[in-house]
Short mmCIF file of C-alpha atoms and ligand atoms in Angstrom, two decimals:
data_model
loop_
_atom_site.label_atom_id
_atom_site.label_comp_id
_atom_site.label_asym_id
_atom_site.label_seq_id
_atom_site.Cartn_x
_atom_site.Cartn_y
_atom_site.Cartn_z
CA MET A 20 -37.05 -2.04 0.81
CA ALA A 21 -36.04 -1.89 -3.47
CA ASN A 22 -33.17 -3.81 -4.22
CA THR A 23 -30.44 -0.49 -4.06
CA VAL A 24 -27.21 -0.59 -5.29
CA LEU A 25 -25.12 1.83 -3.18
CA VAL A 26 -22.11 4.12 -5.26
CA GLY A 27 -19.57 6.76 -4.14
CA ALA A 28 -20.32 9.40 -6.61
CA GLN A 29 -16.58 10.75 -6.42
CA TRP A 30 -13.18 9.52 -6.09
CA GLY A 31 -13.75 7.07 -3.41
CA ASP A 32 -14.41 7.57 0.54
CA GLU A 33 -17.38 9.14 0.46
CA GLY A 34 -18.82 7.63 3.57
CA LYS A 35 -20.06 4.43 2.00
CA GLY A 36 -19.60 2.32 5.69
CA LYS A 37 -21.99 4.64 7.53
CA VAL A 38 -24.96 4.97 4.92
CA VAL A 39 -24.70 1.07 3.70
CA ASP A 40 -24.61 0.80 7.76
CA VAL A 41 -27.66 3.02 7.53
CA LEU A 42 -29.04 1.60 4.67
CA ALA A 43 -28.28 -2.40 6.03
CA ARG A 44 -31.55 -2.20 8.63
CA ASP A 45 -33.68 -2.96 5.82
CA ALA A 46 -31.90 -5.01 3.92
CA ASP A 47 -32.11 -8.64 3.98
CA ILE A 48 -28.39 -9.47 2.05
CA VAL A 49 -25.45 -7.02 1.27
CA VAL A 50 -23.20 -7.54 -1.46
CA ARG A 51 -19.80 -6.51 -2.57
CA TYR A 52 -19.75 -6.64 -6.32
CA GLN A 53 -16.50 -5.06 -6.81
CA GLY A 54 -12.88 -4.05 -5.57
CA GLY A 55 -11.15 -5.90 -2.87
CA SER A 56 -9.38 -5.19 0.33
CA ASN A 57 -8.45 -2.02 -1.63
CA ALA A 58 -11.44 -0.10 0.29
CA GLY A 59 -12.23 0.25 3.75
CA HIS A 60 -15.27 1.03 4.97
CA THR A 61 -15.39 2.35 8.95
CA LEU A 62 -18.07 2.40 10.98
CA GLU A 63 -18.49 3.66 14.73
CA LEU A 64 -21.08 2.25 16.67
CA GLY A 65 -20.50 4.50 19.88
CA PRO A 66 -17.20 3.40 21.68
CA ASP A 67 -16.90 0.45 18.41
CA ARG A 68 -14.91 1.33 15.49
CA TYR A 69 -14.92 -1.53 12.71
CA VAL A 70 -12.80 -0.93 9.76
CA LEU A 71 -13.70 -3.28 7.26
CA HIS A 72 -12.12 -3.91 3.97
CA LEU A 73 -13.31 -7.37 2.45
CA VAL A 74 -16.26 -8.31 4.09
CA PRO A 75 -19.88 -6.42 3.53
CA SER A 76 -20.38 -3.83 5.91
CA GLY A 77 -24.17 -5.40 7.24
CA VAL A 78 -22.20 -8.20 9.05
CA LEU A 79 -22.45 -5.79 12.24
CA TYR A 80 -26.23 -6.64 12.13
CA PRO A 81 -26.84 -10.49 13.25
CA GLU A 82 -29.53 -11.60 11.09
CA LYS A 83 -28.23 -10.23 7.42
CA LEU A 84 -26.46 -12.57 4.83
CA CYS A 85 -23.31 -11.17 3.93
CA VAL A 86 -22.04 -11.98 0.26
CA ILE A 87 -18.60 -11.27 -1.74
CA GLY A 88 -19.74 -11.36 -5.13
CA ASN A 89 -17.90 -13.28 -8.37
CA GLY A 90 -16.71 -9.55 -9.70
CA VAL A 91 -14.07 -8.61 -5.82
CA VAL A 92 -10.74 -10.16 -5.96
CA VAL A 93 -10.31 -12.25 -2.95
CA ASP A 94 -7.33 -11.62 -1.30
CA PRO A 95 -7.57 -15.43 1.22
CA LEU A 96 -4.85 -14.34 3.95
CA GLU A 97 -6.80 -11.15 4.79
CA LEU A 98 -10.30 -12.49 4.65
CA LYS A 99 -8.82 -14.82 7.58
CA GLN A 100 -8.10 -12.60 9.48
CA GLU A 101 -10.95 -10.00 8.98
CA ALA A 102 -13.11 -13.11 9.72
CA GLU A 103 -10.82 -14.07 13.01
CA ALA A 104 -11.27 -10.63 13.95
CA LEU A 105 -14.86 -9.91 13.51
CA ILE A 106 -15.36 -13.52 15.11
CA ALA A 107 -13.19 -12.13 17.90
CA ARG A 108 -15.15 -9.45 18.88
CA GLY A 109 -18.46 -11.50 19.20
CA ILE A 110 -19.49 -11.07 15.48
CA PRO A 111 -21.22 -14.44 14.18
CA LEU A 112 -20.66 -15.49 10.33
CA ARG A 113 -20.74 -18.92 10.30
CA GLY A 114 -23.73 -19.72 8.01
CA ARG A 115 -24.62 -16.13 6.92
CA PHE A 116 -21.65 -15.12 5.53
CA TRP A 117 -20.84 -16.49 1.65
CA VAL A 118 -17.91 -16.10 -0.84
CA SER A 119 -18.27 -16.37 -4.54
CA ASP A 120 -16.82 -19.65 -5.88
CA ARG A 121 -16.62 -17.10 -9.32
CA ALA A 122 -13.92 -14.67 -7.23
CA HIS A 123 -10.76 -14.10 -7.78
CA ALA A 124 -7.89 -14.57 -5.85
CA VAL A 125 -5.45 -11.79 -4.55
CA LEU A 126 -2.20 -14.02 -4.25
CA PRO A 127 0.86 -12.60 -2.86
CA PHE A 128 2.76 -12.45 -5.66
CA HIS A 129 0.09 -9.70 -7.16
CA ARG A 130 1.20 -8.02 -4.15
CA ARG A 131 4.79 -7.56 -5.38
CA GLN A 132 3.89 -6.87 -8.57
CA ASP A 133 1.67 -4.09 -7.57
CA ALA A 134 4.57 -2.56 -5.21
CA ALA A 135 7.56 -3.26 -8.07
CA ARG A 136 5.61 -1.59 -10.38
CA GLU A 137 4.08 1.28 -7.65
CA SER A 138 8.42 1.69 -7.29
CA GLY A 139 9.57 0.99 -10.76
CA ALA A 140 7.25 3.66 -12.69
CA PRO A 141 8.99 7.36 -13.21
CA ILE A 142 7.12 9.82 -11.19
CA GLY A 143 4.31 11.06 -13.19
CA GLN A 144 3.57 7.85 -14.26
CA ARG A 145 2.67 6.70 -10.22
CA LEU A 146 -0.68 5.94 -9.99
CA GLY A 147 -0.80 5.46 -5.87
CA THR A 148 -2.61 2.57 -5.42
CA THR A 149 -2.96 0.80 -2.96
CA GLN A 150 -0.49 -1.57 -2.85
CA ARG A 151 -2.93 -4.52 -2.38
CA GLY A 152 -2.10 -6.31 -5.52
CA ILE A 153 -5.54 -5.27 -6.87
CA GLY A 154 -4.57 -4.35 -10.41
CA PRO A 155 -2.41 -7.42 -10.94
CA ALA A 156 -5.03 -9.94 -9.82
CA TYR A 157 -7.64 -8.25 -12.17
CA ALA A 158 -5.34 -7.86 -14.76
CA ASP A 159 -4.77 -12.51 -14.58
CA LYS A 160 -8.68 -12.48 -14.36
CA ALA A 161 -8.74 -10.99 -18.15
CA HIS A 162 -5.50 -12.91 -18.89
CA ARG A 163 -7.41 -15.87 -17.94
CA THR A 164 -4.70 -17.51 -15.72
CA GLY A 165 -6.15 -16.01 -12.45
CA ILE A 166 -7.49 -18.85 -9.54
CA ARG A 167 -10.95 -18.36 -8.36
CA MET A 168 -11.36 -18.84 -4.59
CA GLY A 169 -13.66 -22.53 -5.71
CA GLU A 170 -10.55 -24.15 -6.56
CA PHE A 171 -9.19 -23.90 -3.23
CA LEU A 172 -12.44 -26.43 -2.72
CA ARG A 173 -10.96 -29.01 -4.18
CA PRO A 174 -7.28 -30.82 -4.65
CA GLY A 175 -4.78 -29.65 -6.86
CA TRP A 176 -4.54 -25.53 -6.73
CA GLU A 177 -1.16 -25.92 -4.59
CA ASP A 178 0.35 -26.85 -8.14
CA LYS A 179 -1.03 -24.00 -9.53
CA VAL A 180 -0.27 -21.28 -6.85
CA ARG A 181 3.63 -22.59 -7.58
CA VAL A 182 2.90 -22.15 -11.13
CA ARG A 183 1.57 -18.53 -11.25
CA ALA A 184 4.06 -17.67 -8.24
CA GLN A 185 6.83 -18.50 -10.71
CA GLU A 186 5.92 -16.83 -13.57
CA HIS A 187 5.15 -14.41 -11.55
CA GLY A 188 8.86 -14.62 -10.96
CA GLY A 189 8.66 -15.51 -7.46
CA SER A 190 10.12 -18.13 -5.52
CA ASP A 191 8.74 -21.85 -6.15
CA GLY A 192 5.94 -20.85 -3.77
CA LYS A 193 6.31 -23.27 -0.74
CA GLU A 194 5.91 -20.60 2.07
CA MET A 195 3.10 -19.32 0.23
CA VAL A 196 1.57 -22.21 -0.19
CA ALA A 197 1.76 -23.47 3.21
CA LEU A 198 0.34 -19.70 4.11
CA LEU A 199 -2.26 -20.39 1.68
CA ARG A 200 -4.00 -23.57 2.46
CA GLU A 201 -4.47 -21.98 6.11
CA ALA A 202 -6.68 -19.75 4.72
CA ALA A 203 -8.77 -22.19 2.37
CA GLU A 204 -9.25 -24.53 5.57
CA PHE A 205 -10.45 -21.79 7.02
CA LEU A 206 -12.57 -20.14 4.24
CA ARG A 207 -13.75 -23.71 2.92
CA SER A 208 -17.44 -23.70 4.50
CA PHE A 209 -17.88 -19.88 3.79
CA ILE A 210 -16.79 -20.72 -0.05
CA THR A 211 -20.22 -21.24 -2.62
CA ASP A 212 -22.11 -20.83 -5.66
CA THR A 213 -23.24 -17.01 -4.42
CA THR A 214 -24.62 -16.31 -7.88
CA HIS A 215 -27.19 -19.35 -7.20
CA LEU A 216 -27.45 -18.36 -3.67
CA LEU A 217 -28.68 -14.89 -4.27
CA HIS A 218 -31.15 -15.71 -7.49
CA GLU A 219 -32.65 -18.17 -4.69
CA GLN A 220 -33.04 -15.06 -2.47
CA TRP A 221 -34.21 -12.77 -5.28
CA LYS A 222 -37.47 -15.06 -6.22
CA LYS A 223 -37.97 -15.54 -2.36
CA GLY A 224 -38.37 -11.01 -3.00
CA LYS A 225 -35.33 -10.36 -0.01
CA ALA A 226 -33.99 -7.23 -0.15
CA ILE A 227 -31.13 -6.89 -1.51
CA LEU A 228 -27.77 -3.97 -0.96
CA PHE A 229 -24.94 -3.86 -2.82
CA GLU A 230 -22.61 -2.31 -1.79
CA GLY A 231 -20.08 -0.64 -3.75
CA ALA A 232 -16.21 -0.01 -3.27
CA GLN A 233 -14.41 2.75 -4.18
CA GLY A 234 -16.31 5.64 -6.60
CA THR A 235 -17.21 6.58 -9.99
CA MET A 236 -13.89 8.73 -10.85
CA LEU A 237 -12.09 6.00 -10.04
CA ASP A 238 -13.85 3.53 -12.31
CA VAL A 239 -11.72 1.79 -14.89
CA ASP A 240 -14.42 2.93 -17.65
CA HIS A 241 -15.91 6.12 -16.68
CA GLY A 242 -13.14 7.08 -13.89
CA THR A 243 -9.90 9.22 -14.37
CA TYR A 244 -8.22 6.69 -16.36
CA PRO A 245 -5.32 5.55 -15.31
CA PHE A 246 -5.44 7.22 -12.30
CA VAL A 247 -8.08 4.55 -11.53
CA THR A 248 -8.69 1.60 -10.17
CA SER A 249 -8.93 -1.98 -12.19
CA SER A 250 -12.99 -2.58 -11.39
CA ASN A 251 -16.42 -1.31 -12.50
CA ALA A 252 -17.36 0.77 -9.15
CA THR A 253 -20.57 2.02 -11.28
CA ALA A 254 -23.53 0.83 -11.13
CA GLY A 255 -23.30 -1.22 -13.62
CA GLY A 256 -21.05 -3.60 -11.52
CA ALA A 257 -23.31 -4.52 -9.32
CA SER A 258 -24.92 -6.76 -12.06
CA THR A 259 -21.64 -8.34 -13.48
CA GLY A 260 -20.67 -8.44 -10.05
CA THR A 261 -23.26 -10.72 -8.33
CA GLY A 262 -24.60 -12.73 -11.15
CA LEU A 263 -27.87 -10.78 -10.72
CA PRO A 264 -29.64 -9.50 -13.89
CA PRO A 265 -29.80 -5.63 -14.15
CA LYS A 266 -33.26 -5.80 -13.70
CA ALA A 267 -33.38 -6.58 -9.80
CA ILE A 268 -31.79 -3.27 -9.40
CA GLU A 269 -34.82 -0.84 -8.45
CA ARG A 270 -32.92 1.73 -6.44
CA VAL A 271 -29.65 3.87 -7.20
CA VAL A 272 -28.58 5.95 -4.49
CA GLY A 273 -25.28 7.83 -4.72
CA VAL A 274 -22.55 8.76 -1.71
CA LEU A 275 -21.24 12.14 -1.57
CA LYS A 276 -19.22 14.13 0.54
CA VAL A 277 -20.07 17.66 1.16
CA TYR A 278 -16.51 18.03 -0.33
CA THR A 279 -14.04 16.30 -2.48
CA THR A 280 -11.39 14.57 -1.32
CA ARG A 281 -8.60 11.98 -3.54
CA VAL A 282 -5.66 9.88 -2.59
CA GLY A 283 -3.74 8.60 -5.03
CA GLU A 284 -2.31 10.14 -7.74
CA GLY A 285 -4.72 12.12 -11.45
CA PRO A 286 -6.60 15.08 -11.95
CA PHE A 287 -8.66 16.97 -9.18
CA PRO A 288 -9.75 20.14 -10.48
CA THR A 289 -10.59 21.37 -6.48
CA GLU A 290 -7.93 20.08 -4.59
CA LEU A 291 -7.38 22.97 -2.12
CA LYS A 292 -3.05 22.89 -1.41
CA ASP A 293 -3.17 25.54 0.99
CA GLU A 294 -4.57 25.77 4.48
CA THR A 295 -8.51 25.13 3.96
CA GLY A 296 -7.76 21.89 2.67
CA GLU A 297 -5.68 21.31 5.81
CA LEU A 298 -8.82 22.81 7.82
CA LEU A 299 -11.25 20.06 5.42
CA ARG A 300 -8.17 16.95 6.63
CA ARG A 301 -8.67 17.98 9.33
CA ARG A 302 -11.83 18.57 10.78
CA GLY A 303 -12.86 15.52 8.29
CA ARG A 304 -10.40 13.25 9.75
CA GLU A 305 -8.96 12.70 6.23
CA PHE A 306 -6.53 10.15 6.23
CA GLY A 307 -6.86 6.27 3.95
CA ALA A 308 -8.23 3.43 6.05
CA THR A 309 -6.49 1.09 3.98
CA THR A 310 -2.92 3.13 3.96
CA GLY A 311 -3.05 6.20 6.81
CA ARG A 312 -2.09 8.49 3.63
CA PRO A 313 -3.22 11.78 3.96
CA ARG A 314 -6.17 12.46 1.51
CA ARG A 315 -5.86 15.25 -0.95
CA CYS A 316 -8.85 17.43 -0.25
CA GLY A 317 -10.69 20.14 -2.38
CA TRP A 318 -13.98 21.82 -3.12
CA PHE A 319 -17.54 19.68 -3.94
CA ASP A 320 -17.68 19.84 -8.09
CA ALA A 321 -20.90 19.72 -9.05
CA VAL A 322 -19.49 18.89 -12.36
CA VAL A 323 -18.22 15.74 -11.26
CA ALA A 324 -21.19 14.83 -9.00
CA ARG A 325 -23.88 15.35 -11.77
CA TYR A 326 -20.96 13.06 -13.97
CA ALA A 327 -21.57 10.67 -11.77
CA ALA A 328 -25.65 10.79 -11.36
CA ALA A 329 -26.02 10.18 -15.51
CA VAL A 330 -23.60 7.26 -14.88
CA ASN A 331 -24.74 5.44 -12.12
CA GLY A 332 -29.16 6.95 -12.75
CA VAL A 333 -28.82 7.99 -9.32
CA ASP A 334 -32.10 7.94 -7.79
CA CYS A 335 -31.22 10.35 -4.84
CA TRP A 336 -28.23 11.38 -2.52
CA ALA A 337 -26.50 10.00 0.52
CA MET A 338 -24.76 13.94 1.65
CA THR A 339 -22.09 13.24 4.23
CA LYS A 340 -19.50 14.91 6.63
CA LEU A 341 -21.59 18.03 6.81
CA ASP A 342 -19.86 18.95 9.54
CA VAL A 343 -16.49 19.39 8.71
CA LEU A 344 -17.57 22.39 6.87
CA ASP A 345 -18.83 23.86 10.13
CA GLU A 346 -15.84 26.31 10.66
CA CYS A 347 -15.54 27.78 6.79
CA GLU A 348 -16.56 31.40 6.23
CA ILE A 349 -17.51 30.56 2.86
CA LEU A 350 -17.79 28.13 0.84
CA ARG A 351 -17.50 27.26 -2.99
CA VAL A 352 -18.91 24.65 -5.50
CA CYS A 353 -17.08 23.94 -8.73
CA VAL A 354 -20.35 24.26 -11.60
CA ALA A 355 -18.28 24.21 -14.78
CA TYR A 356 -14.63 23.61 -15.72
CA GLU A 357 -12.55 26.45 -18.06
CA TYR A 358 -10.42 24.66 -20.64
CA GLU A 359 -8.22 26.60 -22.74
CA GLY A 360 -10.69 29.73 -22.84
CA CYS A 361 -13.92 27.85 -23.07
CA ARG A 362 -16.41 26.91 -20.77
CA ILE A 363 -17.03 23.11 -20.49
CA GLU A 364 -20.01 20.90 -17.78
CA THR A 365 -18.87 17.41 -18.61
CA VAL A 366 -15.80 15.55 -17.28
CA PRO A 367 -13.18 15.05 -19.88
CA ALA A 368 -12.23 11.39 -21.21
CA GLU A 369 -8.45 12.49 -21.14
CA ALA A 370 -6.47 12.80 -18.01
CA GLU A 371 -4.12 15.18 -19.62
CA ILE A 372 -7.25 17.43 -20.57
CA TYR A 373 -9.04 17.16 -16.96
CA ALA A 374 -5.52 18.20 -15.27
CA ALA A 375 -5.12 21.37 -17.36
CA CYS A 376 -8.85 22.38 -15.98
CA ARG A 377 -10.02 25.24 -14.42
CA PRO A 378 -12.84 25.18 -11.78
CA VAL A 379 -15.34 28.00 -11.79
CA TYR A 380 -16.94 28.58 -8.98
CA GLU A 381 -19.90 29.80 -7.13
CA GLU A 382 -19.70 31.02 -3.41
CA PHE A 383 -22.00 30.34 -0.90
CA PRO A 384 -21.93 31.69 3.02
CA GLY A 385 -21.01 28.70 5.68
CA TRP A 386 -22.68 28.72 8.82
CA LYS A 387 -20.33 28.72 11.69
CA THR A 388 -21.79 27.11 14.28
CA SER A 389 -21.71 23.54 14.96
CA THR A 390 -24.34 20.81 13.53
CA SER A 391 -22.80 17.51 14.59
CA SER A 392 -25.51 17.78 17.99
CA ILE A 393 -28.23 18.70 15.56
CA HIS A 394 -30.53 15.33 15.20
CA ARG A 395 -33.13 17.11 12.51
CA TYR A 396 -32.75 18.52 9.15
CA GLU A 397 -34.77 21.25 10.18
CA ASP A 398 -33.01 22.29 12.80
CA LEU A 399 -30.05 22.66 11.00
CA PRO A 400 -29.22 26.55 10.43
CA VAL A 401 -30.89 28.27 7.48
CA ALA A 402 -27.32 28.63 5.33
CA ALA A 403 -26.44 24.51 5.76
CA ARG A 404 -29.63 23.76 4.07
CA SER A 405 -29.14 26.25 1.56
CA TYR A 406 -25.70 24.68 0.85
CA VAL A 407 -27.31 21.37 1.10
CA GLU A 408 -30.11 22.61 -1.06
CA ALA A 409 -28.00 23.57 -3.84
CA LEU A 410 -26.11 21.04 -4.09
CA CYS A 411 -29.16 18.93 -5.37
CA ARG A 412 -30.31 22.03 -7.20
CA LEU A 413 -27.06 21.86 -9.48
CA THR A 414 -27.20 18.00 -9.80
CA GLY A 415 -30.74 17.54 -10.59
CA VAL A 416 -31.05 14.80 -7.31
CA PRO A 417 -32.65 15.15 -4.84
CA LEU A 418 -31.54 14.34 -0.87
CA GLY A 419 -32.29 11.12 0.45
CA LEU A 420 -30.19 11.08 3.50
CA LEU A 421 -27.91 13.65 4.67
CA SER A 422 -25.52 12.87 7.94
CA VAL A 423 -23.88 15.42 10.12
CA GLY A 424 -21.37 13.13 12.74
CA PRO A 425 -19.72 9.03 12.28
CA ASP A 426 -22.38 7.99 14.63
CA ARG A 427 -25.69 6.42 13.42
CA ALA A 428 -27.26 8.61 15.42
CA ASN A 429 -26.22 11.86 13.37
CA THR A 430 -28.21 10.80 10.23
CA PHE A 431 -31.16 12.20 8.91
CA ARG A 432 -33.02 10.30 6.96
CA LEU A 433 -35.26 12.27 4.47
CA ALA A 434 -36.23 10.24 1.73
CA LEU A 435 -34.50 6.65 2.58
P1 LIG B 519 -5.49 0.16 -6.25
O1 LIG B 519 -7.31 0.24 -6.51
O2 LIG B 519 -5.33 -0.23 -5.19
O3 LIG B 519 -5.14 -0.36 -7.12
O4 LIG B 519 -5.75 1.64 -6.45
C1 LIG B 519 -5.75 2.63 -7.16
C2 LIG B 519 -6.20 4.38 -7.39
O5 LIG B 519 -7.97 3.99 -6.40
C3 LIG B 519 -5.31 4.77 -6.10
O6 LIG B 519 -5.83 6.00 -6.63
C4 LIG B 519 -5.66 4.27 -5.00
O7 LIG B 519 -5.85 5.35 -4.26
C5 LIG B 519 -7.41 4.58 -5.77
N1 LIG B 519 -8.30 3.92 -4.63
C6 LIG B 519 -8.36 2.21 -4.64
N2 LIG B 519 -9.69 1.97 -3.10
C7 LIG B 519 -9.71 3.14 -3.07
C8 LIG B 519 -10.89 3.20 -1.51
O8 LIG B 519 -11.39 2.69 -1.10
N3 LIG B 519 -11.03 4.84 -1.28
C9 LIG B 519 -10.41 5.90 -1.97
N4 LIG B 519 -9.81 5.84 -3.00
C10 LIG B 519 -9.19 4.07 -3.42
#
């Protein structure tokens, strides 16, 4: 398999976990490069359901190496819990799961700061974060006051944590240090120089799958700033977040849901606040994997998808959740926006302008039959195929994979 970046092309929750799981079969290594436990990747294997927040989705294949790269922010307490739960379910981690010593730690005071900022901000300025401490941890990294995972391998980190806890307005951090000591003890055999490890594997010609979290429109540079996360969720982040050079990336796969969702605040031109939005939420089980919040739902936005294709250099789409649209009479796709009487075909940089953009729709007929038990692309109703093909035409990117249900069996691999 070509070294592949898998990137979300909307506002996250595109179904990346499932697509990583499918592609991981052909990879030797799966590596996460940004974000933290704000992510929630859901995998369904028959009756078993796994929700992973930090550990790469490739972990369910026991022979794959799984790496948390330097660009990820790691909550040691959560990672310990997640790793222990996987081990308890019979999934081995020792010798195949690694955490970068350069990855920054998310500490309890980061979480508190995240929550305090959200509850203290006036309505309208709230971001709707996952309150996992992601923003404050990345802020400390940029301030050069962060604590990196490698520090837990050496004595003396406790004092630094205490000082940082006090600076963040907390207590003397005694309890926190005790909890962190347990986590550090558990995690120490997984922490290593993953940059070196990945280079060694790359030199050996091993196939690497870069697992993006969140999505293009939540990228701190390219998303709907300030209603974004604090990392580079786009394909470029795969290089900075792992230490592998851009030329190690051979292919970019964009994951797209065939409609749109968003959690948290910020512009969303195709949002549906009516019964169709409700239908998508119900049929798509659109509730956050990390926070349980109901997701905002709306029609497919081809302007967003075209933008994501451009920013990430998407080679092909992995489209998900086609079956969610099975009951719709008609389908709308946003092909452009209208702003102050003008038609625009790009994503504006300013959130205020974006919030004032109105979608220009094209309509497509629905298929009104169940697609979730179909096993071949050719057997889909004609209207369903026409819809998918229209999305490819409107975005200028071919289809690589299509998913019509949560299980591994509900997936058509066309060019992936
Ligand atoms: P943070 O990443 O927790 O700081 O949240 C910033 C924004 O990104 C909020 O709108 C969150 O809802 C959104 N967000 C963060 N992680 C995810 C995700 O995995 N899926 C969807 N939205 C996310």
